[in-house]
Short mmCIF file of C-alpha atoms in Angstrom, two decimals:
data_model
loop_
_atom_site.label_atom_id
_atom_site.label_comp_id
_atom_site.label_asym_id
_atom_site.label_seq_id
_atom_site.Cartn_x
_atom_site.Cartn_y
_atom_site.Cartn_z
CA UNK A 3 36.36 85.25 -22.10
CA UNK A 4 39.24 85.39 -19.62
CA UNK A 5 39.73 87.20 -16.32
CA UNK A 6 42.99 88.62 -14.95
CA UNK A 7 43.30 89.69 -11.32
CA UNK A 8 46.14 91.92 -10.13
CA UNK A 9 47.11 94.35 -7.40
CA UNK A 10 48.72 96.88 -9.71
CA UNK A 11 47.69 98.00 -13.18
CA UNK A 12 51.25 97.52 -14.42
CA UNK A 13 50.86 93.81 -13.66
CA UNK A 14 47.82 93.76 -15.95
CA UNK A 15 49.78 95.13 -18.90
CA UNK A 16 52.65 92.74 -18.27
CA UNK A 17 50.23 89.83 -18.33
CA UNK A 18 48.49 91.10 -21.47
CA UNK A 19 51.80 91.37 -23.31
CA UNK A 20 52.86 87.94 -22.11
CA UNK A 21 49.65 86.37 -23.36
CA UNK A 22 48.96 88.34 -26.53
CA UNK A 23 52.17 90.17 -27.44
CA UNK A 24 52.96 93.87 -27.54
CA UNK A 25 50.05 94.58 -29.87
CA UNK A 26 47.55 92.96 -27.52
CA UNK A 27 45.06 95.73 -28.17
CA UNK A 28 44.62 94.47 -31.74
CA UNK A 29 43.59 91.02 -30.46
CA UNK A 30 41.41 91.58 -27.42
CA UNK A 31 39.02 94.01 -25.80
CA UNK A 32 39.69 94.82 -22.13
CA UNK A 33 37.21 95.84 -19.43
CA UNK A 34 38.79 96.95 -16.15
CA UNK A 35 37.00 97.10 -12.79
CA UNK A 36 38.07 97.19 -9.14
CA UNK A 37 36.74 94.82 -6.47
CA UNK A 38 35.77 95.99 -2.98
CA UNK A 39 39.14 94.84 -1.60
CA UNK A 40 41.04 96.86 -4.17
CA UNK A 41 41.86 93.97 -6.50
CA UNK A 42 41.96 94.98 -10.15
CA UNK A 43 39.75 92.70 -12.25
CA UNK A 44 40.31 92.64 -16.02
CA UNK A 45 37.80 90.91 -18.30
CA UNK A 46 39.32 89.97 -21.66
CA UNK A 47 37.19 89.34 -24.74
CA UNK A 48 38.41 88.67 -28.30
CA UNK A 49 37.87 91.75 -30.45
CA UNK A 50 36.10 89.73 -33.11
CA UNK A 51 33.59 88.47 -30.56
CA UNK A 52 33.12 91.92 -29.06
CA UNK A 53 32.69 93.68 -32.40
CA UNK A 54 30.46 91.34 -34.36
CA UNK A 55 28.61 88.83 -32.18
CA UNK A 56 24.96 89.80 -31.92
CA UNK A 57 25.19 92.62 -34.51
CA UNK A 58 24.21 92.59 -38.14
CA UNK A 59 25.42 95.61 -40.15
CA UNK A 60 23.48 96.48 -43.28
CA UNK A 61 25.36 97.93 -46.26
CA UNK A 62 22.95 100.86 -46.62
CA UNK A 63 23.27 101.97 -42.98
CA UNK A 64 25.14 105.12 -42.18
CA UNK A 65 28.33 104.37 -40.26
CA UNK A 66 27.22 106.83 -37.57
CA UNK A 67 24.34 104.43 -36.71
CA UNK A 68 26.65 101.43 -36.29
CA UNK A 69 28.53 103.07 -33.42
CA UNK A 70 25.80 104.50 -31.20
CA UNK A 71 26.28 107.65 -29.16
CA UNK A 72 28.99 109.38 -31.28
CA UNK A 73 29.21 111.22 -34.55
CA UNK A 74 31.89 108.84 -35.72
CA UNK A 75 32.34 110.37 -39.16
CA UNK A 76 33.34 113.77 -37.78
CA UNK A 77 35.65 112.13 -35.24
CA UNK A 78 37.44 110.15 -37.95
CA UNK A 79 37.92 113.15 -40.23
CA UNK A 80 39.54 115.08 -37.41
CA UNK A 81 41.76 112.12 -36.44
CA UNK A 82 42.91 111.43 -39.99
CA UNK A 83 43.93 115.03 -40.56
CA UNK A 84 46.48 114.71 -37.71
CA UNK A 85 48.23 111.53 -39.05
CA UNK A 86 51.59 112.12 -40.73
CA UNK A 87 52.67 110.04 -43.74
CA UNK A 88 49.13 108.82 -44.21
CA UNK A 89 49.77 107.18 -47.55
CA UNK A 90 52.63 105.09 -46.17
CA UNK A 91 50.46 104.01 -43.28
CA UNK A 92 47.69 103.02 -45.65
CA UNK A 93 50.09 100.81 -47.62
CA UNK A 94 51.17 99.22 -44.35
CA UNK A 95 47.57 98.22 -43.63
CA UNK A 96 46.76 96.97 -47.13
CA UNK A 97 47.99 93.44 -46.32
CA UNK A 98 47.03 91.25 -43.36
CA UNK A 99 49.20 91.54 -40.29
CA UNK A 100 50.40 88.41 -38.48
CA UNK A 101 51.27 88.57 -34.80
CA UNK A 102 53.17 85.67 -33.26
CA UNK A 103 53.16 85.08 -29.50
CA UNK A 104 55.47 82.50 -27.91
CA UNK A 105 54.71 81.26 -24.39
CA UNK A 106 57.21 81.99 -21.65
CA UNK A 107 58.39 78.37 -21.54
CA UNK A 108 58.60 78.31 -25.37
CA UNK A 109 56.38 75.23 -25.53
CA UNK A 110 53.52 76.93 -27.38
CA UNK A 111 53.19 79.47 -30.16
CA UNK A 112 50.08 81.40 -31.19
CA UNK A 113 49.17 83.57 -34.17
CA UNK A 114 46.65 86.37 -34.45
CA UNK A 115 45.66 87.66 -37.88
CA UNK A 116 44.45 91.20 -38.44
CA UNK A 117 42.89 91.30 -41.92
CA UNK A 118 44.31 93.80 -44.42
CA UNK A 119 42.30 96.53 -46.10
CA UNK A 120 42.99 95.12 -49.58
CA UNK A 121 44.08 91.51 -48.88
CA UNK A 122 42.12 89.88 -46.12
CA UNK A 123 44.10 86.66 -45.37
CA UNK A 124 47.78 85.59 -45.67
CA UNK A 125 48.98 82.42 -47.42
CA UNK A 126 50.30 79.29 -45.69
CA UNK A 127 53.87 80.25 -46.66
CA UNK A 128 53.40 83.72 -45.19
CA UNK A 129 52.17 82.26 -41.91
CA UNK A 130 55.09 79.83 -41.72
CA UNK A 131 57.47 82.63 -42.62
CA UNK A 132 56.11 84.79 -39.81
CA UNK A 133 56.50 81.93 -37.36
CA UNK A 134 60.07 81.23 -38.48
CA UNK A 135 60.93 84.94 -38.24
CA UNK A 136 59.77 84.82 -34.61
CA UNK A 137 61.99 81.80 -33.98
CA UNK A 138 59.24 79.13 -34.18
CA UNK A 139 60.66 76.21 -36.16
CA UNK A 140 59.34 73.07 -34.42
CA UNK A 141 55.92 71.53 -33.86
CA UNK A 142 54.08 73.73 -36.36
CA UNK A 143 50.54 72.47 -37.00
CA UNK A 144 50.04 72.89 -40.75
CA UNK A 145 46.47 71.60 -40.58
CA UNK A 146 45.60 74.38 -38.12
CA UNK A 147 47.20 76.97 -40.40
CA UNK A 148 45.08 75.73 -43.31
CA UNK A 149 41.95 75.91 -41.15
CA UNK A 150 42.77 79.50 -40.14
CA UNK A 151 42.96 80.54 -43.78
CA UNK A 152 40.00 78.53 -45.04
CA UNK A 153 37.69 79.68 -42.25
CA UNK A 154 39.13 83.25 -42.17
CA UNK A 155 39.83 83.13 -38.45
CA UNK A 156 40.86 86.69 -37.58
CA UNK A 157 41.16 88.78 -34.43
CA UNK A 158 41.74 85.74 -32.25
CA UNK A 159 44.76 84.09 -30.77
CA UNK A 160 45.11 80.53 -32.09
CA UNK A 161 47.55 77.83 -31.00
CA UNK A 162 49.56 76.81 -34.09
CA UNK A 163 52.71 75.16 -32.71
CA UNK A 164 53.53 72.97 -29.72
CA UNK A 165 56.83 71.72 -28.41
CA UNK A 166 57.50 68.15 -27.37
CA UNK A 167 58.04 67.29 -23.72
CA UNK A 168 60.86 64.87 -22.98
CA UNK A 169 59.83 61.22 -22.68
CA UNK A 170 60.16 59.86 -19.16
CA UNK A 171 62.90 57.29 -18.56
CA UNK A 172 62.07 53.65 -17.74
CA UNK A 173 63.81 52.35 -14.67
CA UNK A 174 65.22 48.82 -14.58
CA UNK A 175 62.64 46.30 -13.36
CA UNK A 176 62.18 42.62 -12.58
CA UNK A 177 59.98 40.46 -14.78
CA UNK A 178 58.88 37.33 -12.93
CA UNK A 179 58.64 34.18 -15.02
CA UNK A 180 56.17 32.36 -12.79
CA UNK A 181 52.79 33.08 -11.22
CA UNK A 182 53.42 34.45 -7.75
CA UNK A 183 51.11 33.32 -4.94
CA UNK A 184 48.97 36.46 -4.85
CA UNK A 185 48.10 35.83 -8.52
CA UNK A 186 46.82 32.30 -7.98
CA UNK A 187 43.14 33.22 -8.18
CA UNK A 188 41.49 31.10 -10.83
CA UNK A 189 44.56 28.99 -11.68
CA UNK A 190 44.40 25.23 -12.13
CA UNK A 191 48.00 24.54 -11.14
CA UNK A 192 50.18 25.57 -8.21
CA UNK A 193 53.56 27.11 -9.15
CA UNK A 194 56.65 24.92 -9.00
CA UNK A 195 60.08 24.94 -10.63
CA UNK A 196 63.00 22.70 -11.48
CA UNK A 197 66.69 23.29 -10.81
CA UNK A 198 68.17 25.74 -13.33
CA UNK A 199 64.77 27.18 -14.35
CA UNK A 200 64.70 30.94 -14.97
CA UNK A 201 62.46 32.51 -12.32
CA UNK A 202 63.01 36.21 -13.01
CA UNK A 203 64.88 38.47 -15.41
CA UNK A 204 66.07 42.05 -15.09
CA UNK A 205 64.77 44.36 -17.80
CA UNK A 206 67.55 46.96 -18.33
CA UNK A 207 66.79 50.66 -17.78
CA UNK A 208 65.91 52.89 -20.69
CA UNK A 209 66.94 56.54 -20.82
CA UNK A 210 64.33 59.16 -21.57
CA UNK A 211 64.10 60.88 -24.98
CA UNK A 212 64.91 64.65 -25.05
CA UNK A 213 62.12 67.06 -25.92
CA UNK A 214 62.14 70.26 -28.00
CA UNK A 215 60.64 73.70 -27.65
CA UNK A 216 58.84 75.38 -30.53
CA UNK A 217 62.02 77.45 -30.99
CA UNK A 218 64.05 74.27 -31.50
CA UNK A 219 65.83 74.18 -28.14
CA UNK A 220 66.47 70.71 -26.76
CA UNK A 221 64.87 69.86 -23.40
CA UNK A 222 67.15 67.38 -21.66
CA UNK A 223 65.75 64.05 -20.42
CA UNK A 224 66.65 61.91 -17.42
CA UNK A 225 68.46 58.59 -17.28
CA UNK A 226 66.71 55.40 -16.19
CA UNK A 227 67.75 54.07 -12.78
CA UNK A 228 69.52 50.72 -12.53
CA UNK A 229 69.89 48.27 -9.62
CA UNK A 230 71.95 45.23 -8.63
CA UNK A 231 69.93 42.10 -9.38
CA UNK A 232 71.80 40.14 -6.70
CA UNK A 233 69.84 41.82 -3.91
CA UNK A 234 66.66 40.21 -5.31
CA UNK A 235 68.08 36.68 -5.43
CA UNK A 236 66.85 34.98 -2.25
CA UNK A 237 67.13 31.53 -0.74
CA UNK A 238 67.97 28.65 -3.10
CA UNK A 239 68.44 30.94 -6.13
CA UNK A 240 71.41 32.42 -7.99
CA UNK A 241 72.06 35.12 -10.61
CA UNK A 242 73.20 34.07 -14.08
CA UNK A 243 73.44 36.57 -16.98
CA UNK A 244 70.96 39.10 -15.56
CA UNK A 245 68.56 36.29 -14.65
CA UNK A 246 67.56 34.73 -11.34
CA UNK A 247 67.52 30.94 -11.66
CA UNK A 248 66.46 28.20 -9.26
CA UNK A 249 69.34 26.47 -7.46
CA UNK A 250 67.03 23.58 -6.47
CA UNK A 251 63.70 22.13 -7.54
CA UNK A 252 60.85 23.40 -5.40
CA UNK A 253 58.22 26.10 -4.96
CA UNK A 254 59.18 29.60 -6.13
CA UNK A 255 57.74 32.59 -4.31
CA UNK A 256 58.30 36.33 -3.89
CA UNK A 257 58.56 37.96 -0.45
CA UNK A 258 57.28 41.41 0.49
CA UNK A 259 60.56 43.05 -0.61
CA UNK A 260 60.36 41.51 -4.07
CA UNK A 261 63.08 38.90 -3.52
CA UNK A 262 62.73 35.52 -5.24
CA UNK A 263 63.10 32.35 -3.14
CA UNK A 264 62.60 28.63 -3.72
CA UNK A 265 61.16 26.41 -1.01
CA UNK A 266 62.16 22.76 -1.01
CA UNK A 267 58.89 22.01 0.83
CA UNK A 268 55.49 23.12 -0.45
CA UNK A 269 52.96 24.01 2.26
CA UNK A 270 49.31 23.75 1.16
CA UNK A 271 46.52 25.15 3.34
CA UNK A 272 42.76 25.57 3.06
CA UNK A 273 43.04 28.85 1.13
CA UNK A 274 45.35 27.20 -1.43
CA UNK A 275 42.82 24.39 -1.96
CA UNK A 276 40.08 26.97 -2.48
CA UNK A 277 42.07 28.65 -5.26
CA UNK A 278 43.66 25.67 -6.97
CA UNK A 279 42.75 22.07 -7.89
CA UNK A 280 46.06 20.79 -9.19
CA UNK A 281 49.41 20.74 -7.37
CA UNK A 282 52.50 19.33 -9.06
CA UNK A 283 55.65 19.91 -6.99
CA UNK A 284 59.12 18.36 -7.43
CA UNK A 285 59.91 18.36 -3.70
CA UNK A 286 58.04 17.44 -0.53
CA UNK A 287 54.42 18.56 -0.03
CA UNK A 288 52.78 19.17 3.34
CA UNK A 289 49.00 19.63 3.38
CA UNK A 290 47.80 21.18 6.65
CA UNK A 291 44.08 20.37 6.31
CA UNK A 292 41.53 17.88 5.01
CA UNK A 293 41.40 17.18 1.27
CA UNK A 294 37.91 16.50 -0.08
CA UNK A 295 37.05 16.70 -3.77
CA UNK A 296 38.52 16.33 -7.24
CA UNK A 297 42.07 17.40 -6.36
CA UNK A 298 45.28 16.24 -8.05
CA UNK A 299 48.32 16.39 -5.76
CA UNK A 300 51.67 15.13 -7.02
CA UNK A 301 54.95 15.35 -5.06
CA UNK A 302 58.41 14.54 -6.36
CA UNK A 303 59.40 13.41 -2.88
CA UNK A 304 57.26 12.79 0.24
CA UNK A 305 53.65 13.88 0.73
CA UNK A 306 52.22 14.49 4.22
CA UNK A 307 48.52 15.25 4.80
CA UNK A 308 47.46 16.29 8.30
CA UNK A 309 43.81 15.45 7.82
CA UNK A 310 41.33 13.14 6.10
CA UNK A 311 41.52 12.49 2.36
CA UNK A 312 38.16 11.81 0.73
CA UNK A 313 36.33 11.78 -2.59
CA UNK A 314 37.80 11.58 -6.09
CA UNK A 315 41.28 12.67 -5.03
CA UNK A 316 44.33 11.51 -6.96
CA UNK A 317 47.52 11.52 -4.90
CA UNK A 318 50.99 10.58 -6.16
CA UNK A 319 54.38 10.76 -4.49
CA UNK A 320 57.92 9.95 -5.58
CA UNK A 321 58.63 9.10 -1.92
CA UNK A 322 56.39 8.21 1.01
CA UNK A 323 52.76 9.23 1.65
CA UNK A 324 51.53 9.92 5.19
CA UNK A 325 47.81 10.54 5.75
CA UNK A 326 47.09 11.32 9.38
CA UNK A 327 43.30 11.18 9.24
CA UNK A 328 42.73 8.27 6.89
CA UNK A 329 41.51 7.76 3.32
CA UNK A 330 37.83 7.51 2.31
CA UNK A 331 37.91 7.15 -1.48
CA UNK A 332 34.16 6.76 -2.15
CA UNK A 333 35.07 4.40 -4.99
CA UNK A 334 36.91 7.15 -6.88
CA UNK A 335 39.98 8.10 -4.84
CA UNK A 336 43.54 6.94 -5.61
CA UNK A 337 46.78 7.07 -3.59
CA UNK A 338 50.07 5.98 -5.19
CA UNK A 339 53.61 6.09 -3.77
CA UNK A 340 57.03 5.04 -5.02
CA UNK A 341 57.86 4.60 -1.33
CA UNK A 342 55.53 3.54 1.48
CA UNK A 343 52.04 4.66 2.50
CA UNK A 344 51.06 5.23 6.13
CA UNK A 345 47.36 5.88 6.74
CA UNK A 346 44.92 5.62 9.64
CA UNK A 347 42.27 3.75 7.66
CA UNK A 348 41.35 2.90 4.06
CA UNK A 349 37.72 2.75 2.91
CA UNK A 350 36.45 2.37 -0.68
CA UNK A 351 39.72 3.50 -2.21
CA UNK A 352 42.67 2.32 -4.28
CA UNK A 353 46.08 2.45 -2.55
CA UNK A 354 49.29 1.36 -4.29
CA UNK A 355 52.81 1.51 -2.79
CA UNK A 356 56.03 0.13 -4.21
CA UNK A 357 57.24 -0.55 -0.67
CA UNK A 358 54.98 -0.99 2.38
CA UNK A 359 51.46 0.02 3.36
CA UNK A 360 50.89 0.65 7.07
CA UNK A 361 47.25 1.00 8.21
CA UNK A 362 46.45 2.21 11.73
CA UNK A 363 42.99 0.64 12.09
CA UNK A 364 41.25 -1.07 9.17
CA UNK A 365 40.92 -1.67 5.43
CA UNK A 366 37.34 -1.91 4.14
CA UNK A 367 36.02 -2.55 0.61
CA UNK A 368 39.23 -1.29 -0.97
CA UNK A 369 41.90 -2.30 -3.44
CA UNK A 370 45.30 -2.30 -1.69
CA UNK A 371 48.53 -3.34 -3.45
CA UNK A 372 52.03 -3.29 -1.91
CA UNK A 373 55.43 -4.07 -3.42
CA UNK A 374 56.52 -5.51 -0.07
CA UNK A 375 53.95 -5.74 2.75
CA UNK A 376 50.56 -4.62 4.04
CA UNK A 377 50.34 -4.35 7.84
CA UNK A 378 47.08 -3.46 9.58
CA UNK A 379 47.50 -2.65 13.29
CA UNK A 380 45.19 -1.19 15.94
CA UNK A 381 41.75 -2.67 15.27
CA UNK A 382 43.63 -4.63 12.61
CA UNK A 383 40.65 -5.43 10.38
CA UNK A 384 40.60 -6.32 6.67
CA UNK A 385 37.02 -6.56 5.43
CA UNK A 386 35.82 -6.76 1.82
CA UNK A 387 37.77 -5.84 -1.29
CA UNK A 388 41.24 -7.02 -2.29
CA UNK A 389 44.45 -6.71 -0.29
CA UNK A 390 47.59 -7.81 -2.15
CA UNK A 391 51.31 -7.78 -1.43
CA UNK A 392 54.50 -9.30 -2.76
CA UNK A 393 55.84 -10.54 0.60
CA UNK A 394 53.43 -10.14 3.51
CA UNK A 395 49.85 -9.31 4.59
CA UNK A 396 49.42 -9.00 8.36
CA UNK A 397 46.17 -8.29 10.27
CA UNK A 398 44.38 -9.18 13.49
CA UNK A 399 41.12 -10.10 11.82
CA UNK A 400 40.22 -10.85 8.19
CA UNK A 401 36.55 -10.93 7.11
CA UNK A 402 33.63 -11.02 9.59
CA UNK A 403 31.00 -13.36 11.02
CA UNK A 404 28.59 -12.51 8.21
CA UNK A 405 30.86 -14.02 5.57
CA UNK A 406 31.55 -10.81 3.61
CA UNK A 407 33.68 -11.77 0.60
CA UNK A 408 37.28 -10.71 1.28
CA UNK A 409 40.38 -11.48 -0.81
CA UNK A 410 43.91 -11.51 0.56
CA UNK A 411 46.85 -12.42 -1.68
CA UNK A 412 50.64 -12.55 -1.40
CA UNK A 413 53.36 -13.49 -3.89
CA UNK A 414 51.91 -11.23 -6.55
CA UNK A 415 53.51 -9.74 -9.66
CA UNK A 416 53.55 -6.15 -8.44
CA UNK A 417 53.85 -4.48 -11.85
CA UNK A 418 51.05 -6.58 -13.29
CA UNK A 419 48.70 -5.98 -10.36
CA UNK A 420 49.48 -2.26 -10.27
CA UNK A 421 48.87 -1.73 -13.97
CA UNK A 422 45.69 -3.80 -13.84
CA UNK A 423 44.37 -1.84 -10.85
CA UNK A 424 45.19 1.53 -12.47
CA UNK A 425 43.45 0.63 -15.73
CA UNK A 426 40.43 -0.76 -13.88
CA UNK A 427 40.20 2.36 -11.71
CA UNK A 428 40.38 4.63 -14.77
CA UNK A 429 37.70 2.56 -16.54
CA UNK A 430 35.35 2.98 -13.58
CA UNK A 431 35.81 6.76 -13.59
CA UNK A 432 35.23 6.92 -17.35
CA UNK A 433 32.07 4.82 -17.09
CA UNK A 434 30.76 7.13 -14.35
CA UNK A 435 31.47 10.19 -16.48
CA UNK A 436 29.85 8.63 -19.53
CA UNK A 437 26.72 7.80 -17.54
CA UNK A 438 26.50 11.37 -16.24
CA UNK A 439 26.94 12.78 -19.75
CA UNK A 440 24.24 10.52 -21.15
CA UNK A 441 21.78 11.79 -18.54
CA UNK A 442 22.71 15.44 -19.28
CA UNK A 443 22.28 14.91 -23.02
CA UNK A 444 18.82 13.44 -22.58
CA UNK A 445 17.75 16.36 -20.34
CA UNK A 446 19.17 18.95 -22.74
CA UNK A 447 17.48 17.35 -25.75
CA UNK A 448 14.13 17.32 -23.92
CA UNK A 449 14.52 20.99 -22.99
CA UNK A 450 15.63 21.87 -26.52
CA UNK A 451 12.52 20.35 -28.07
CA UNK A 452 10.28 22.46 -25.81
CA UNK A 453 11.90 25.76 -26.81
CA UNK A 454 9.99 27.76 -29.40
CA UNK A 455 11.57 29.55 -32.37
CA UNK A 456 11.34 32.85 -30.46
CA UNK A 457 14.09 31.56 -28.18
CA UNK A 458 16.61 31.21 -31.01
CA UNK A 459 19.57 32.39 -28.88
CA UNK A 460 18.82 29.84 -26.17
CA UNK A 461 18.34 27.12 -28.77
CA UNK A 462 21.80 27.88 -30.15
CA UNK A 463 23.27 27.51 -26.65
CA UNK A 464 21.48 24.23 -26.11
CA UNK A 465 22.66 22.90 -29.47
CA UNK A 466 26.24 23.88 -28.63
CA UNK A 467 26.12 22.13 -25.24
CA UNK A 468 24.62 18.97 -26.73
CA UNK A 469 27.30 18.83 -29.44
CA UNK A 470 30.10 19.35 -26.89
CA UNK A 471 28.76 16.63 -24.59
CA UNK A 472 28.29 14.22 -27.49
CA UNK A 473 31.89 14.87 -28.56
CA UNK A 474 33.16 14.23 -25.02
CA UNK A 475 31.14 11.01 -24.85
CA UNK A 476 32.77 9.85 -28.07
CA UNK A 477 36.23 10.63 -26.63
CA UNK A 478 35.38 8.56 -23.53
CA UNK A 479 34.18 5.65 -25.65
CA UNK A 480 37.46 5.66 -27.60
CA UNK A 481 39.54 5.77 -24.40
CA UNK A 482 37.51 2.92 -22.88
CA UNK A 483 38.18 0.75 -25.95
CA UNK A 484 41.92 1.51 -25.75
CA UNK A 485 42.05 0.64 -22.04
CA UNK A 486 40.12 -2.59 -22.65
CA UNK A 487 42.73 -3.68 -25.17
CA UNK A 488 45.54 -2.80 -22.75
CA UNK A 489 43.83 -4.78 -20.00
CA UNK A 490 43.58 -7.83 -22.26
CA UNK A 491 47.24 -7.50 -23.21
CA UNK A 492 48.46 -7.57 -19.59
CA UNK A 493 50.27 -10.77 -18.68
CA UNK A 494 51.06 -12.19 -15.27
CA UNK A 495 54.75 -13.09 -15.02
CA UNK A 496 55.63 -15.48 -12.20
CA UNK A 497 59.31 -15.72 -11.28
CA UNK A 498 61.32 -18.02 -9.05
CA UNK A 499 62.46 -14.95 -7.08
CA UNK A 500 59.03 -14.78 -5.43
CA UNK A 501 59.51 -18.30 -3.98
CA UNK A 502 62.72 -17.14 -2.32
CA UNK A 503 60.82 -14.31 -0.58
CA UNK A 504 58.62 -16.90 1.13
CA UNK A 505 55.45 -14.69 1.01
CA UNK A 506 53.14 -15.03 4.02
CA UNK A 507 49.72 -14.14 5.39
CA UNK A 508 49.77 -13.53 9.17
CA UNK A 509 46.49 -13.77 11.10
CA UNK A 510 46.97 -12.45 14.63
CA UNK A 511 43.46 -13.26 15.87
CA UNK A 512 40.75 -14.56 13.51
CA UNK A 513 40.13 -15.31 9.85
CA UNK A 514 36.38 -15.67 9.25
CA UNK A 515 34.61 -17.86 6.72
CA UNK A 516 34.22 -16.39 3.23
CA UNK A 517 37.80 -15.16 2.98
CA UNK A 518 39.85 -16.19 -0.06
CA UNK A 519 43.58 -16.43 0.62
CA UNK A 520 46.03 -16.73 -2.28
CA UNK A 521 49.77 -17.39 -2.04
CA UNK A 522 51.86 -17.56 -5.22
CA UNK A 523 48.75 -18.37 -7.23
CA UNK A 524 47.54 -21.09 -4.87
CA UNK A 525 44.08 -20.15 -3.48
CA UNK A 526 41.99 -21.34 -0.57
CA UNK A 527 38.55 -20.08 0.48
CA UNK A 528 37.77 -20.54 4.15
CA UNK A 529 34.49 -22.15 5.12
CA UNK A 530 35.03 -21.82 8.86
CA UNK A 531 36.93 -19.61 11.31
CA UNK A 532 40.70 -19.90 11.59
CA UNK A 533 42.62 -18.97 14.69
CA UNK A 534 45.95 -17.11 14.86
CA UNK A 535 48.53 -18.45 12.42
CA UNK A 536 51.14 -17.61 9.78
CA UNK A 537 50.56 -19.13 6.38
CA UNK A 538 53.14 -19.56 3.63
CA UNK A 539 52.64 -21.57 0.44
CA UNK A 540 53.41 -24.87 2.10
CA UNK A 541 51.13 -24.19 5.08
CA UNK A 542 48.32 -23.12 2.77
CA UNK A 543 48.62 -26.32 0.77
CA UNK A 544 48.57 -28.39 3.96
CA UNK A 545 45.47 -26.52 5.16
CA UNK A 546 43.71 -27.28 1.88
CA UNK A 547 44.71 -30.95 2.10
CA UNK A 548 43.46 -31.28 5.68
CA UNK A 549 40.11 -29.77 4.89
CA UNK A 550 39.77 -31.93 1.76
CA UNK A 551 40.31 -35.12 3.79
CA UNK A 552 37.73 -34.06 6.36
#
């Protein structure tokens, strides 16, 4: 049921013809009423619904009883007697009539079938022919036509053809080839790029596809919009063959206007550390906060940290490392630099620098290896662990009054000591992991045995976890065996060049008993306090000789 509202009755007829064609009266029943404000309200009901729904006509009933309130038989006899050419009219109504209505925009076509007196329904070909005769040649729904015939759908307007709207164009766009900062959530690695790397590419525009009306008219489409890629190439980038490429190695990022830039310095803050655990950047890295936890930070050039570094952190730099707040490794942390390392303090960590290591206060229970020198200023204390350098170790005090074992060595083979320290450090981490896994496996097995068969899903999960942990433990065991072999294969290579460097240990104040000093392989363990002095190989040998004579 539909409702039409209008101010004038002529508008009603116009709308009826537009919706149902000139013979609308054969399709629908119309009830007209007027609202209080004078608006004409037309209620439209399909004739089939109006005539048959809710009524059951018996074959033996008199036709007068079907239409209540009128002597229909007498009325029909009188009406028929006035029709001219009755026989021709009867022939006209023998076959079904097909009415085609095309919407004003020619995007839809409908058919209404009035059954014939002799032949009730048309054929598929007759329906298509009627549509074609009305100009409908596109989008005809043959399955709907078949349904109309099979289900004898008469006296109702049915949609049988639809045009095709034009496809929208696709404007040119930028496809970024790296994860932009706002997408970092959940990533393991921070974005970086190398010189010449493609950072973004322009996807060319695509024109829309024209549509068609049911009468076959083409509906024009629009063209996709293009843009100049150069306006999106920002700092340290260039455009090559519809692509934006990095002009330098660094950190790529996108500004608010969609332009691509490359920073030659990567700035890492607290929020970045919350989102990401691994940072590998070809340029300089600046960390503006403390670093505590299992982070991996690798810089192609310098690395500056304005805070304390602690825990199982692994830091590497192709240049210098500067740690403002000091390094507390907890037996797991590692700092390596191809340049020098400057740090406020070192505690329970491994620090390796190809050049110099400058410590602001103290080195305690740590492994420190320098390709040139280790200098401890300020409090100037070296206590516990191993401090090694090729040329020089300098400190105010070495060891303490309690005789804590402390090793200081100069004239080392830097490559040998570095490789040995790295392998040893990795072995310690692997042993810790293996111990943890063994504990987890035991706990999981105990829990698994307590689960009943009714917890089959949980048992499957437990089995899966146990298998995965056992597999990881086997991987660790294999890696440990490989590292053990590598450690055995390491060879110390002493060269005459080291003698020319005249390696020294400088004690500015006190060296306590229990300290082992080694110069070019010659070792001496102090049994008493030594005052300020500079020791080279010759002086160390003389010290040993003097103490032997006494």
